[in-house]
Coordinates of C-alpha atoms in Angstrom, one line a residue:
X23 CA 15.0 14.2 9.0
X24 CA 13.6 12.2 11.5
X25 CA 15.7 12.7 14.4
X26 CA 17.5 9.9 14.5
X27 CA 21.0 11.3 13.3
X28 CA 23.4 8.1 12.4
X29 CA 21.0 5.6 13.6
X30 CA 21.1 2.0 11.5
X31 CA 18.5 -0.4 11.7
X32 CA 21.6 -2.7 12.7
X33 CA 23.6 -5.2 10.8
X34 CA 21.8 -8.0 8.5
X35 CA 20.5 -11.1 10.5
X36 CA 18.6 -14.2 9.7
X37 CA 15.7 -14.4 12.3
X38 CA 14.9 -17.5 14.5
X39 CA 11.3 -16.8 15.5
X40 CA 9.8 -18.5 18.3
X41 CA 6.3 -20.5 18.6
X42 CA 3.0 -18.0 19.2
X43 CA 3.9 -15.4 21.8
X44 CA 2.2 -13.6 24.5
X45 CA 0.3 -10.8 23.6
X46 CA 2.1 -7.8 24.6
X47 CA -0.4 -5.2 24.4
X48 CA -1.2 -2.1 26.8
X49 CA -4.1 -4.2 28.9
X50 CA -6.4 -7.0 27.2
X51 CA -9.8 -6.4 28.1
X52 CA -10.6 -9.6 30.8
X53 CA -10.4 -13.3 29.9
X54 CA -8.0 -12.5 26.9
X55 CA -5.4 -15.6 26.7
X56 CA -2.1 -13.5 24.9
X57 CA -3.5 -15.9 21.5
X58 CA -6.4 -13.2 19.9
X59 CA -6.4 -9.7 19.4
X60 CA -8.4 -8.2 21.6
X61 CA -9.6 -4.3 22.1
X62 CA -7.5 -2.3 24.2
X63 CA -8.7 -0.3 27.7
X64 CA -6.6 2.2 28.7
X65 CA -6.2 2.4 32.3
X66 CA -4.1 4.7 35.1
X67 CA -0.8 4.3 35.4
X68 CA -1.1 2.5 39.0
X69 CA -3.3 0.2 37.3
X70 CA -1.4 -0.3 34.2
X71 CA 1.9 -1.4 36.2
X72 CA -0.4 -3.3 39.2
X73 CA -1.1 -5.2 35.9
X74 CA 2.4 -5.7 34.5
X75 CA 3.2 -7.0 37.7
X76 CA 0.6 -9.5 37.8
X77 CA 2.3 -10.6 34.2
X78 CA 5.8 -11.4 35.7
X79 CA 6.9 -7.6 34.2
X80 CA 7.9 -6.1 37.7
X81 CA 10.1 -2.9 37.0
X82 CA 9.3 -3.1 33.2
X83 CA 6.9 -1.9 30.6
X84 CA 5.4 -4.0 27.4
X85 CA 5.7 -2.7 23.5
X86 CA 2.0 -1.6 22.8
X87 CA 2.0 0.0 26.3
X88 CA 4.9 2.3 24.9
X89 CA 3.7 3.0 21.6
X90 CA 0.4 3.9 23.3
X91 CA 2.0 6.3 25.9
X92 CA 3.8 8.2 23.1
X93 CA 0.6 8.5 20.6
X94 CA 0.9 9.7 17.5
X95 CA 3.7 12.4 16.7
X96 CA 6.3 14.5 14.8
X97 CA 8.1 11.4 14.0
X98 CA 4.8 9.3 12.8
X99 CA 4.1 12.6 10.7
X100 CA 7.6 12.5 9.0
X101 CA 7.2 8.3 8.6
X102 CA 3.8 9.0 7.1
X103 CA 5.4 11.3 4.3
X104 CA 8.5 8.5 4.0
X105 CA 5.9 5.5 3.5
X106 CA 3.4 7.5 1.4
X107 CA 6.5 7.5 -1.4
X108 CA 5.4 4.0 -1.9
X109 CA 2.5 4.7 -2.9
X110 CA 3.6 7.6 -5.0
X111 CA 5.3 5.7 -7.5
X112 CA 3.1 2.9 -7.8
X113 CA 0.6 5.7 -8.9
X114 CA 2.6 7.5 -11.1
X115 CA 3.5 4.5 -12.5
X116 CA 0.2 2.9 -13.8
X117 CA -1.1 6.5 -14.3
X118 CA 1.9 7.3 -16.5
X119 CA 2.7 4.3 -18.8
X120 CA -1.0 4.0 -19.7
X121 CA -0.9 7.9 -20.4
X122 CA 2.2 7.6 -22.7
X123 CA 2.2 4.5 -24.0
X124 CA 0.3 5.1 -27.2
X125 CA 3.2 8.0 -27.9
X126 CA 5.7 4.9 -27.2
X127 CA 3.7 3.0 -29.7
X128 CA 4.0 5.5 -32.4
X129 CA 7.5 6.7 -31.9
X130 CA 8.9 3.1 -31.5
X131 CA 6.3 1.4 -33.9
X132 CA 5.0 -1.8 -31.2
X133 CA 2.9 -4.3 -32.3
X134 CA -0.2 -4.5 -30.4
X135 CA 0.9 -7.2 -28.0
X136 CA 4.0 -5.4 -27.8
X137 CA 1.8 -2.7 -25.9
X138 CA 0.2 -4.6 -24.4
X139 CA 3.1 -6.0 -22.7
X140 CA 4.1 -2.4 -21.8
X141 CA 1.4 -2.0 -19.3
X142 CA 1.5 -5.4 -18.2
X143 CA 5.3 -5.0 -17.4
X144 CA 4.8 -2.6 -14.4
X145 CA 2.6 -5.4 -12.7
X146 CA 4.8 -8.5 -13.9
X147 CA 7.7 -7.1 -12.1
X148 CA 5.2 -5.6 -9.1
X149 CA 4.5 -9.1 -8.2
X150 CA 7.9 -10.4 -8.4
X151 CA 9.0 -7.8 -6.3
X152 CA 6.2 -8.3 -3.3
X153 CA 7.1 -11.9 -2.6
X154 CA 11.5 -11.2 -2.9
X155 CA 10.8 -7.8 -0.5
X156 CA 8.2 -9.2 1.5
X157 CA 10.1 -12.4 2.6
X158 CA 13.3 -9.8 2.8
X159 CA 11.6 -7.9 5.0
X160 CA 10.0 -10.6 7.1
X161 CA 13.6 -13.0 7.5
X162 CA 16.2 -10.1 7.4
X163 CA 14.4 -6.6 8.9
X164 CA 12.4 -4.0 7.3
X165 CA 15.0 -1.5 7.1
X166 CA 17.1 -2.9 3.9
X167 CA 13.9 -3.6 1.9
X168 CA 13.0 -0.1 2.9
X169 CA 16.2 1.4 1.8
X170 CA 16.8 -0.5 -1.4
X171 CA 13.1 -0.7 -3.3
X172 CA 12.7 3.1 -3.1
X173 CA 16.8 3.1 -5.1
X174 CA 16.0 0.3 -7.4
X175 CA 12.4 2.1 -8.7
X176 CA 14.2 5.9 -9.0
X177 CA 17.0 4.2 -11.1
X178 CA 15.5 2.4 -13.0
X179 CA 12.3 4.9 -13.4
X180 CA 15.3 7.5 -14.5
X181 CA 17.1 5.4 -17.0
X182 CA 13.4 4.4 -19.0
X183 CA 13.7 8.1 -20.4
X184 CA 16.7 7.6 -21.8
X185 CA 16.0 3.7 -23.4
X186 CA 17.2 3.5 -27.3
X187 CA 14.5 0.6 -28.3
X188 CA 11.8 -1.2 -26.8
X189 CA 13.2 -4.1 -25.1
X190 CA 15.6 -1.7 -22.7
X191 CA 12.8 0.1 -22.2
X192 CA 10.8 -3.0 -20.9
X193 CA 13.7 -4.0 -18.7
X194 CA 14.0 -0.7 -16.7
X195 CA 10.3 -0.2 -16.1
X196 CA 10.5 -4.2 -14.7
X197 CA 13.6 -3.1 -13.0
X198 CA 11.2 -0.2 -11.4
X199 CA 8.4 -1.9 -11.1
X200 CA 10.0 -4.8 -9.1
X201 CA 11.2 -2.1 -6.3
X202 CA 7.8 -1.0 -6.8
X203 CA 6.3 -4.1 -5.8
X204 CA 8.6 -4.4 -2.5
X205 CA 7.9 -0.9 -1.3
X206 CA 4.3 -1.2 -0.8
X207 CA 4.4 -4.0 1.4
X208 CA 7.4 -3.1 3.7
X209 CA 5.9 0.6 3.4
X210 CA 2.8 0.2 5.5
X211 CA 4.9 -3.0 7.5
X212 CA 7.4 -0.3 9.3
X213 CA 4.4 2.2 9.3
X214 CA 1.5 -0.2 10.8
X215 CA 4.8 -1.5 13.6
X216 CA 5.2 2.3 14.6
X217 CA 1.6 3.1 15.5
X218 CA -0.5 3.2 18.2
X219 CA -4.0 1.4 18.1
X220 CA -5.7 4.8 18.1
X221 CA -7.1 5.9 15.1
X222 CA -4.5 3.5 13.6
X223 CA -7.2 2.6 10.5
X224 CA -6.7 6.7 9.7
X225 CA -3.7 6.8 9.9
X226 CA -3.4 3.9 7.9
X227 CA -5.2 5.7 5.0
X228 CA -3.0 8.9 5.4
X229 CA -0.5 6.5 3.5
X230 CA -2.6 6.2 0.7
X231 CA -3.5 10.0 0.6
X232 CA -0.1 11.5 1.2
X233 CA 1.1 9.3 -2.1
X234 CA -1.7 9.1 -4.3
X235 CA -3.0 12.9 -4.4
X236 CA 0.3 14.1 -4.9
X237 CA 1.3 11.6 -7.7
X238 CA -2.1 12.4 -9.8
X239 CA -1.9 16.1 -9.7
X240 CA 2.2 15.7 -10.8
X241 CA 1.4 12.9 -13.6
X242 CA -1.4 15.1 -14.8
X243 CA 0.2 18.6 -14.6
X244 CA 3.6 16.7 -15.9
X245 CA 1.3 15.0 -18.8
X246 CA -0.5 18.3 -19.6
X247 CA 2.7 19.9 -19.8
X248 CA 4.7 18.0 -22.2
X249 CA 1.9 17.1 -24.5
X250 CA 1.1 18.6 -27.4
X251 CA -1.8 18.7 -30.2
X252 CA -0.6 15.3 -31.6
X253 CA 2.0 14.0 -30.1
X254 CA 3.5 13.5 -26.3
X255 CA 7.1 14.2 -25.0
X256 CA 7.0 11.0 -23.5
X257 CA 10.7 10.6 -22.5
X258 CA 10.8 14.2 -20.2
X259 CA 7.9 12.6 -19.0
X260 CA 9.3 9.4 -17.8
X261 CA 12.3 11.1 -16.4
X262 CA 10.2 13.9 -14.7
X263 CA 7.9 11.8 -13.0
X264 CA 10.6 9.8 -11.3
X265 CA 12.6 12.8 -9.5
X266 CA 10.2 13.2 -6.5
X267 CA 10.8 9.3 -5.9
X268 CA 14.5 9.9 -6.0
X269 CA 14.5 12.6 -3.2
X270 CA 12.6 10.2 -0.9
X271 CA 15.8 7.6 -1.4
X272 CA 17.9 10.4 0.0
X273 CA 15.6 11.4 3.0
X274 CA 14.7 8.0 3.6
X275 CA 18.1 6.6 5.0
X276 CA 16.9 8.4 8.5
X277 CA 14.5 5.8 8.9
X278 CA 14.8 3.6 11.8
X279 CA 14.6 -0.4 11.9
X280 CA 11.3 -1.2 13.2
X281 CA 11.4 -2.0 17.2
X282 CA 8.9 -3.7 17.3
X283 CA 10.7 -6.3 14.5
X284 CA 14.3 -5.8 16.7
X285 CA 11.5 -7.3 19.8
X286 CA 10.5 -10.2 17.6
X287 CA 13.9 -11.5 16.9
X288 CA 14.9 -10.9 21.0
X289 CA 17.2 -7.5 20.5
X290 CA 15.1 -5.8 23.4
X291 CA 18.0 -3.1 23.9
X292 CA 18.0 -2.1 20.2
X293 CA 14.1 -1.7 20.3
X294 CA 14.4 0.6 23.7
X295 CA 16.8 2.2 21.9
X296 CA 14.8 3.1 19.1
X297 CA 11.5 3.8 21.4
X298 CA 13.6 6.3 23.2
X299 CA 14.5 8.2 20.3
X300 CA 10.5 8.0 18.9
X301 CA 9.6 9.0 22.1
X302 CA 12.7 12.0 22.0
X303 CA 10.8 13.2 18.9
X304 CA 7.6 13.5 20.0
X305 CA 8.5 15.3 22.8
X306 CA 7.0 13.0 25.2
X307 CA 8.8 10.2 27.6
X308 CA 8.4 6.5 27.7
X309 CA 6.7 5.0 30.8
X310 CA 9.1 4.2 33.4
X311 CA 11.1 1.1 33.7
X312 CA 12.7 -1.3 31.0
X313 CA 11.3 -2.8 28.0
X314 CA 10.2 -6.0 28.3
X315 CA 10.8 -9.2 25.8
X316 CA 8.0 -10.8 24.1
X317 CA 7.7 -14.6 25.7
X318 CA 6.5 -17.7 24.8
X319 CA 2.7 -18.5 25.7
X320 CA 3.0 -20.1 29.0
X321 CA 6.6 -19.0 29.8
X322 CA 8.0 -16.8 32.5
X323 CA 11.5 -16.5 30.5
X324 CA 13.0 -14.5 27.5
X325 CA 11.5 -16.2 23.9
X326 CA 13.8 -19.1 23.1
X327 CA 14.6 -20.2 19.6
X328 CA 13.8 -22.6 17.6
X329 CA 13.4 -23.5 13.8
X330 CA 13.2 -20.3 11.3
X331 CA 9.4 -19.2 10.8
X332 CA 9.8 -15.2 9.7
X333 CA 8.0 -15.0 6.2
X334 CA 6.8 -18.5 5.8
X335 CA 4.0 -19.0 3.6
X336 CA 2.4 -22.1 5.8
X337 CA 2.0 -19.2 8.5
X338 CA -0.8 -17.0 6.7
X339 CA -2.9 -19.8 6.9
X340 CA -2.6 -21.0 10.3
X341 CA -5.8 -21.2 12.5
X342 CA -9.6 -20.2 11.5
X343 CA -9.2 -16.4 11.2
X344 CA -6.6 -16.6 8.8
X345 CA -7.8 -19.6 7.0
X346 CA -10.7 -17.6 6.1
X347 CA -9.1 -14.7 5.6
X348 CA -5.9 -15.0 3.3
X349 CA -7.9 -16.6 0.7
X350 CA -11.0 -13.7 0.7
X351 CA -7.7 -11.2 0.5
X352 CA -6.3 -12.5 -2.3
X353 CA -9.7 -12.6 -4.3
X354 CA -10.2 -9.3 -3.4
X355 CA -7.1 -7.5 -4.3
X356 CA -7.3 -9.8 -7.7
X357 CA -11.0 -8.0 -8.5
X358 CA -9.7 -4.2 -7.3
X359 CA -6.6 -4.0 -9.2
X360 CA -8.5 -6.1 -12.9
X361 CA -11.2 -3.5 -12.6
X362 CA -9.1 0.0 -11.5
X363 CA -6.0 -0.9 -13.6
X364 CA -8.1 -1.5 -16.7
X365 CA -9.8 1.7 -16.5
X366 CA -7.1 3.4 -15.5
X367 CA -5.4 2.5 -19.0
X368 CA -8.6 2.7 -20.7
X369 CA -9.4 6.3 -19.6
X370 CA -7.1 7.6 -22.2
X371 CA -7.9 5.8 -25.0
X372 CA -11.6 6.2 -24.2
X373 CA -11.7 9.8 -24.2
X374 CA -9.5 10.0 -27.2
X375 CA -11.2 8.3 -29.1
X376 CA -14.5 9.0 -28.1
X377 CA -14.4 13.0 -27.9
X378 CA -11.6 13.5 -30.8
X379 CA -10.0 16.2 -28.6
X380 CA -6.3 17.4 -28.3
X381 CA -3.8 15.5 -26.1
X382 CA -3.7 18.3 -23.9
X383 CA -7.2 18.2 -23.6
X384 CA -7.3 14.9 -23.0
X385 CA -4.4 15.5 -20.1
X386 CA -6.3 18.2 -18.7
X387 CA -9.7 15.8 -19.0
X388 CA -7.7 13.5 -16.5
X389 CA -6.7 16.1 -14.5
X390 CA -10.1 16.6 -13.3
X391 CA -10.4 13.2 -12.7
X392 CA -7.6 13.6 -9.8
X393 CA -10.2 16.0 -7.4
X394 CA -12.3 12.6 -7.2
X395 CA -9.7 11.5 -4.9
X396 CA -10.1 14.3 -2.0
X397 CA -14.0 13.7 -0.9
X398 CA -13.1 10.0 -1.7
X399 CA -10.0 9.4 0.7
X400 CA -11.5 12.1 2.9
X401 CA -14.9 9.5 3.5
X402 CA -12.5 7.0 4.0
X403 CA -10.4 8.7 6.5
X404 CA -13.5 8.5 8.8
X405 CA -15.1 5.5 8.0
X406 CA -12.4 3.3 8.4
X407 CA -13.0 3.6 12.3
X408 CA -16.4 2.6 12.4
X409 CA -15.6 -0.8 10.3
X410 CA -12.8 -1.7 7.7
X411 CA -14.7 -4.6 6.2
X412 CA -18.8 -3.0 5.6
X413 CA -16.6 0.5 4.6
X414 CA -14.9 -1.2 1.7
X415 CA -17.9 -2.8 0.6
X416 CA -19.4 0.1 0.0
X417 CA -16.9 1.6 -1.6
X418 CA -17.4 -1.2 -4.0
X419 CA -20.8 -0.8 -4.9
X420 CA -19.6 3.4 -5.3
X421 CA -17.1 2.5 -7.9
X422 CA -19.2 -0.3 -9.9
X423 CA -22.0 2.3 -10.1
X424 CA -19.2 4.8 -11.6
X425 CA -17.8 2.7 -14.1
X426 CA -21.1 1.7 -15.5
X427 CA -22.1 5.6 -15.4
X428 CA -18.8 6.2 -17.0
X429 CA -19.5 3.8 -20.2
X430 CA -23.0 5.6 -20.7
X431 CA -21.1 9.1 -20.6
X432 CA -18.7 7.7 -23.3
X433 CA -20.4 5.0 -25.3
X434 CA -24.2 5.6 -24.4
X435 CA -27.0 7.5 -24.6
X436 CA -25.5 9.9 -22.3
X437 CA -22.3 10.5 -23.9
X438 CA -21.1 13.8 -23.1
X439 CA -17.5 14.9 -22.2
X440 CA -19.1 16.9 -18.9
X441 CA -20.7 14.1 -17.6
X442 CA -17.9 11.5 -18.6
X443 CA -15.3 14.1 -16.2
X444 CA -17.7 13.8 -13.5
X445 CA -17.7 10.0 -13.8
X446 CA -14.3 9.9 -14.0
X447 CA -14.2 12.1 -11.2
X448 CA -16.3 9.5 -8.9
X449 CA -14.6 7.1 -10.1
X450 CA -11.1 8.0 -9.2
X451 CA -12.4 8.7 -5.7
X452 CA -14.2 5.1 -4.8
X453 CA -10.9 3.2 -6.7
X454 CA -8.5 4.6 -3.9
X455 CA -10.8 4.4 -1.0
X456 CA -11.1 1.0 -2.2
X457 CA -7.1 0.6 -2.2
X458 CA -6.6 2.7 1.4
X459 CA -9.2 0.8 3.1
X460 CA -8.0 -2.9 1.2
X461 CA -4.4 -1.8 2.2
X462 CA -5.4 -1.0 5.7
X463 CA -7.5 -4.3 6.1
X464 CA -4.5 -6.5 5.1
X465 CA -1.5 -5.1 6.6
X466 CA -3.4 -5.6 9.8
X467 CA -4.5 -9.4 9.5
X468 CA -1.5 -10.7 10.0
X469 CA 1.6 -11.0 12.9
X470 CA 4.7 -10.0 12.7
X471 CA 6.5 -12.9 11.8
X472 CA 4.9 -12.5 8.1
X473 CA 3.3 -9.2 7.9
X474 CA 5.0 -7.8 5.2
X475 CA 5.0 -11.7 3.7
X476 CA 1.1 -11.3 3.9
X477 CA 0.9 -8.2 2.2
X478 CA 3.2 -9.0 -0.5
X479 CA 1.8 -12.1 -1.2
X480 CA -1.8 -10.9 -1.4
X481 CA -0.4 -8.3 -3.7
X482 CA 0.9 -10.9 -6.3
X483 CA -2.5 -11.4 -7.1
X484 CA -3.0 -7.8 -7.4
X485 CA -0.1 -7.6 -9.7
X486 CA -1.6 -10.5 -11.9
X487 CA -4.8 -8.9 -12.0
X488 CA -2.8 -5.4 -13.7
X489 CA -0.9 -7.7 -16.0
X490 CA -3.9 -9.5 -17.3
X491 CA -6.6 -6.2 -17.2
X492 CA -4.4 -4.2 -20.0
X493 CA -4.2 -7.2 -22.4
X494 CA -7.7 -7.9 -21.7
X495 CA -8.4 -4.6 -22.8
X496 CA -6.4 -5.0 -26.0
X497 CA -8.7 -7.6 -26.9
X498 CA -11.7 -5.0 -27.4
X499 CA -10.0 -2.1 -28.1
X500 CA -9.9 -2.2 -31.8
X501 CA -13.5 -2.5 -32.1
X502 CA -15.4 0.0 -30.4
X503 CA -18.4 -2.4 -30.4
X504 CA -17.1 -4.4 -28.0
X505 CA -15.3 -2.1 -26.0
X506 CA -18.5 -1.3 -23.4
X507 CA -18.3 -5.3 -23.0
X508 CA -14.7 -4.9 -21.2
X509 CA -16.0 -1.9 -19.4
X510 CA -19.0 -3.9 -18.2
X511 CA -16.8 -6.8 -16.6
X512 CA -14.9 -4.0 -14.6
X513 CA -17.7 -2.6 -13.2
X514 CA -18.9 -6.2 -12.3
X515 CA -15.4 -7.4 -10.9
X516 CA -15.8 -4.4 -8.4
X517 CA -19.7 -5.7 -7.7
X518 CA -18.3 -8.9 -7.2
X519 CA -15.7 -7.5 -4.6
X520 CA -18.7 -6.8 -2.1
X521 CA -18.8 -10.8 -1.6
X522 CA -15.7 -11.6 0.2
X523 CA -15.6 -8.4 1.9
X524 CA -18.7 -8.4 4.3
X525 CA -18.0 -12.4 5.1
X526 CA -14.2 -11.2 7.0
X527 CA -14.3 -13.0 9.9
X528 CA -12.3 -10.2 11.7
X529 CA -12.9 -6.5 11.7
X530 CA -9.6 -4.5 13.5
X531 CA -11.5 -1.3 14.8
X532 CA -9.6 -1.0 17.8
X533 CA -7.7 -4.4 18.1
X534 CA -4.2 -5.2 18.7
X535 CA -2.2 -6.5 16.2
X536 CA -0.3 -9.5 16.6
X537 CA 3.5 -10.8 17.0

């Protein structure tokens, strides 16, 4: 699929990392020290390897200089559609189980914590899965994560159709969710590793947009489809749904290792290896010469090794820029996923209960809801180059306003099921610009050695934020009185999103990513 025939990403291997390296990017603007990112300048090619020279690399070429020779291509297109899978099921599965679960409550008679726990199960096993895939992916290569989280969520997605009794039930959807959890981190890990620095914040969001639109418009038309005028088929729907997810598993075994992880661990000839093949595919050559190793700061040599560092924890919080930003990361993913998974399990219920329609008509409500995402990721697309951090803040402020506007639609002196589509509609576009650009923003802030480790531990408090919003819910749901008072704290956990995001101390428009 991919052009790589029988490639592996080569046999399973503990890392030894090696203390900060020297930046090995294209050509650091002046006075950069190989510690920073900095912005790249392109240059000639005279220059570029007058340059390389000065650096000791006589004869060879550095990483970022080949991923920015080869641009973006046929084989980033066909990654793009591979990683947007992660997406895809993490989509479908909030969108789904808060769609069906009050047909699971009926058919298999839950208590109301026992629902509760059903929609809190995707993101218990979500977060379990970031940290195990994350530090997989960091200590042993992306490719295995890769391979085995997309497998684990199809089967046991597949099998939750088929569950006799609610505790099955709840172990397959954890079993799901916990591949779930590892395949958004490794996801846009292997993606981000691929990419040159051009229009890399785009492409970034292409992720999001290749998995997300897709998953709405088949949750909803699969929804509208099985349900009927009191009841949902919520077992085809299960099973439906998780189809799409198992083709990917097939496709995805195409997928290289990531060279750039190969170069962090000292397998140069594996990375050329897989460069040359990229660079096969997109129809364009690499520059000329050899790849050359990442080195210590300081040294002339190949990196030596020393103690194991890949996926330590210690490591997202080492120096000021990192310091400052794991902690705003993790307070922000916490706020985005309380206030989007809450309404996204609320939605139903709302405009059930509010507009005493069909459940086909409350599918096809939702349905609308999905368009929200085109202008939304579209904005995104092109903002995300001009600034990642001042972008998602205002994407916050967008999808406060809509949830407020929403709860006046529905519980206020606007209510009307028009407006209360076109708030949805608003809504769902502003939620996953906030999730592209938040996604983007993280993958970025951290090196190699504990990329997909940063990621998938910022998304544990993402995950806790799901597992707690559905309960909290709960709490209100059986008095509509209270209800707009758990409506109003999702619009004000977006508000209060806004905070950490414009005090980032880094905004990556244009900068090199570290190793």
């Amino acid at each position: 699929f991919l052009g790589f025939g029988g490639m592996s990403g080569g046999e399973l291997k503990a890392v030894e990392p090696e203390e900060e390296v020297q930046r090995d990017t294209v050509r650091l603007l002046s006075g950069a020290n190989g510690s920073s990112s900095e912005k790249y300048v392109l240059e000639d090619d005279e220059d570029e390897e007058s340059k390389l020279d000065e650096w000791g690399l006589d004869g060879r070429y550095t990483f970022d200089h080949a991923v920015e020779h080869m641009g973006f291509g046929r084989f980033h297109w066909k990654l793009l559609m591979l990683c947007g899978v992660g997406y895809f099921a993490e989509i479908t599965e909030l969108v789904i189980v808060g769609f069906v679960a009050p047909a699971i409550e009926k058919d298999m008679g839950l208590s109301t914590v026992e629902y509760g726990l059903l929609g809190s199960s995707s993101f218990i096993g979500m977060a379990a899965g970031a940290v195990f895939w994350g530090y997989i992916s960091d200590r042993f290569g992306r490719l295995i994560s890769f391979s085995l989280t997309v497998w684990m969520t199809f089967i046991g997605g597949f099998l939750s159709a088929f569950s006799p009794n609610y505790p099955i039930l709840f172990t397959l959807r954890f079993l799901a969710a916990f591949g779930i959890g590892g395949m958004l981190p490794v996801d846009y890990t292997i993606f981000l590793e691929f990419l040159p620095a051009k229009k890399r914040g785009s492409h970034i969001v292409l992720v999001g947009a290749v998995g997300v639109i897709p998953a709405l418009f088949v949750s909803a038309i699969v929804a509208y489809s099985f349900s009927g005028k009191e009841d949902i088929k919520w077992r085809w729907v299960l099973g439906i749904v998780s189809i799409p997810v198992g083709i990917m598993a097939v496709l995805r075994r195409h997928v290289p290792e990531s060279p750039r992880y190969h170069l962090a661990i000292g397998e140069v000839d594996k990375a050329q290896s897989i460069l040359e093949k990229v660079a096969e595919t997109n129809g364009v050559p690499l520059p000329r010469g050899k790849l050359a190793p990442l080195r210590k700061k300081g040294s002339s040599g190949e990196s030596e090794s020393s103690t194991s560092m890949h996926g330590k924890i210690s490591l997202l919080f080492k120096g000021d820029i990192l310091r400052a930003t794991t902690p705003r990361l993790w307070l922000m993913w916490f706020l985005t996923q309380f206030s989007s998974s809450g309404m996204v399990f609320a939605l139903p219920k709302i405009f059930d209960e509010t507009f005493s329609v069909s459940k086909k008509r409350i599918a096809l409500d939702l349905l609308w809801g999905v368009f929200g995402l085109i202008p939304g990721l579209t904005i995104a697309y092109f903002v995300v180059e001009r600034s990642r951090k001042y972008s998602l803040a205002a994407y916050y402020v967008a999808a406060g306003a809509s949830v407020f506007m929403f709860m006046l639609t529905t519980m206020g002196f606007l209510k009307n099921e028009f407006l209360a589509i076109v708030m949805s509609i608003l809504l769902r576009g502003s939620m996953e610009g906030c999730f592209s650009l938040l996604n983007c923003t993280s993958v970025e802030a951290y090196p190699t050695l504990v990329r997909a480790s940063g990621l998938g531990n910022a998304q544990i408090f993402d995950h806790i934020a799901g597992a707690m919003s559905p309960l909290f819910f709960s709490i209100f749901n059986d008095n509509t009185r209270l209800r707009p008072i758990a409506i109003t704290v999702y619009a004000v956990a977006y508000l209060a999103a806004f905070v950490p995001t414009v005090t980032l101390p880094m905004d990556y428009v244009g900068l090199a990513i570290k190793d």
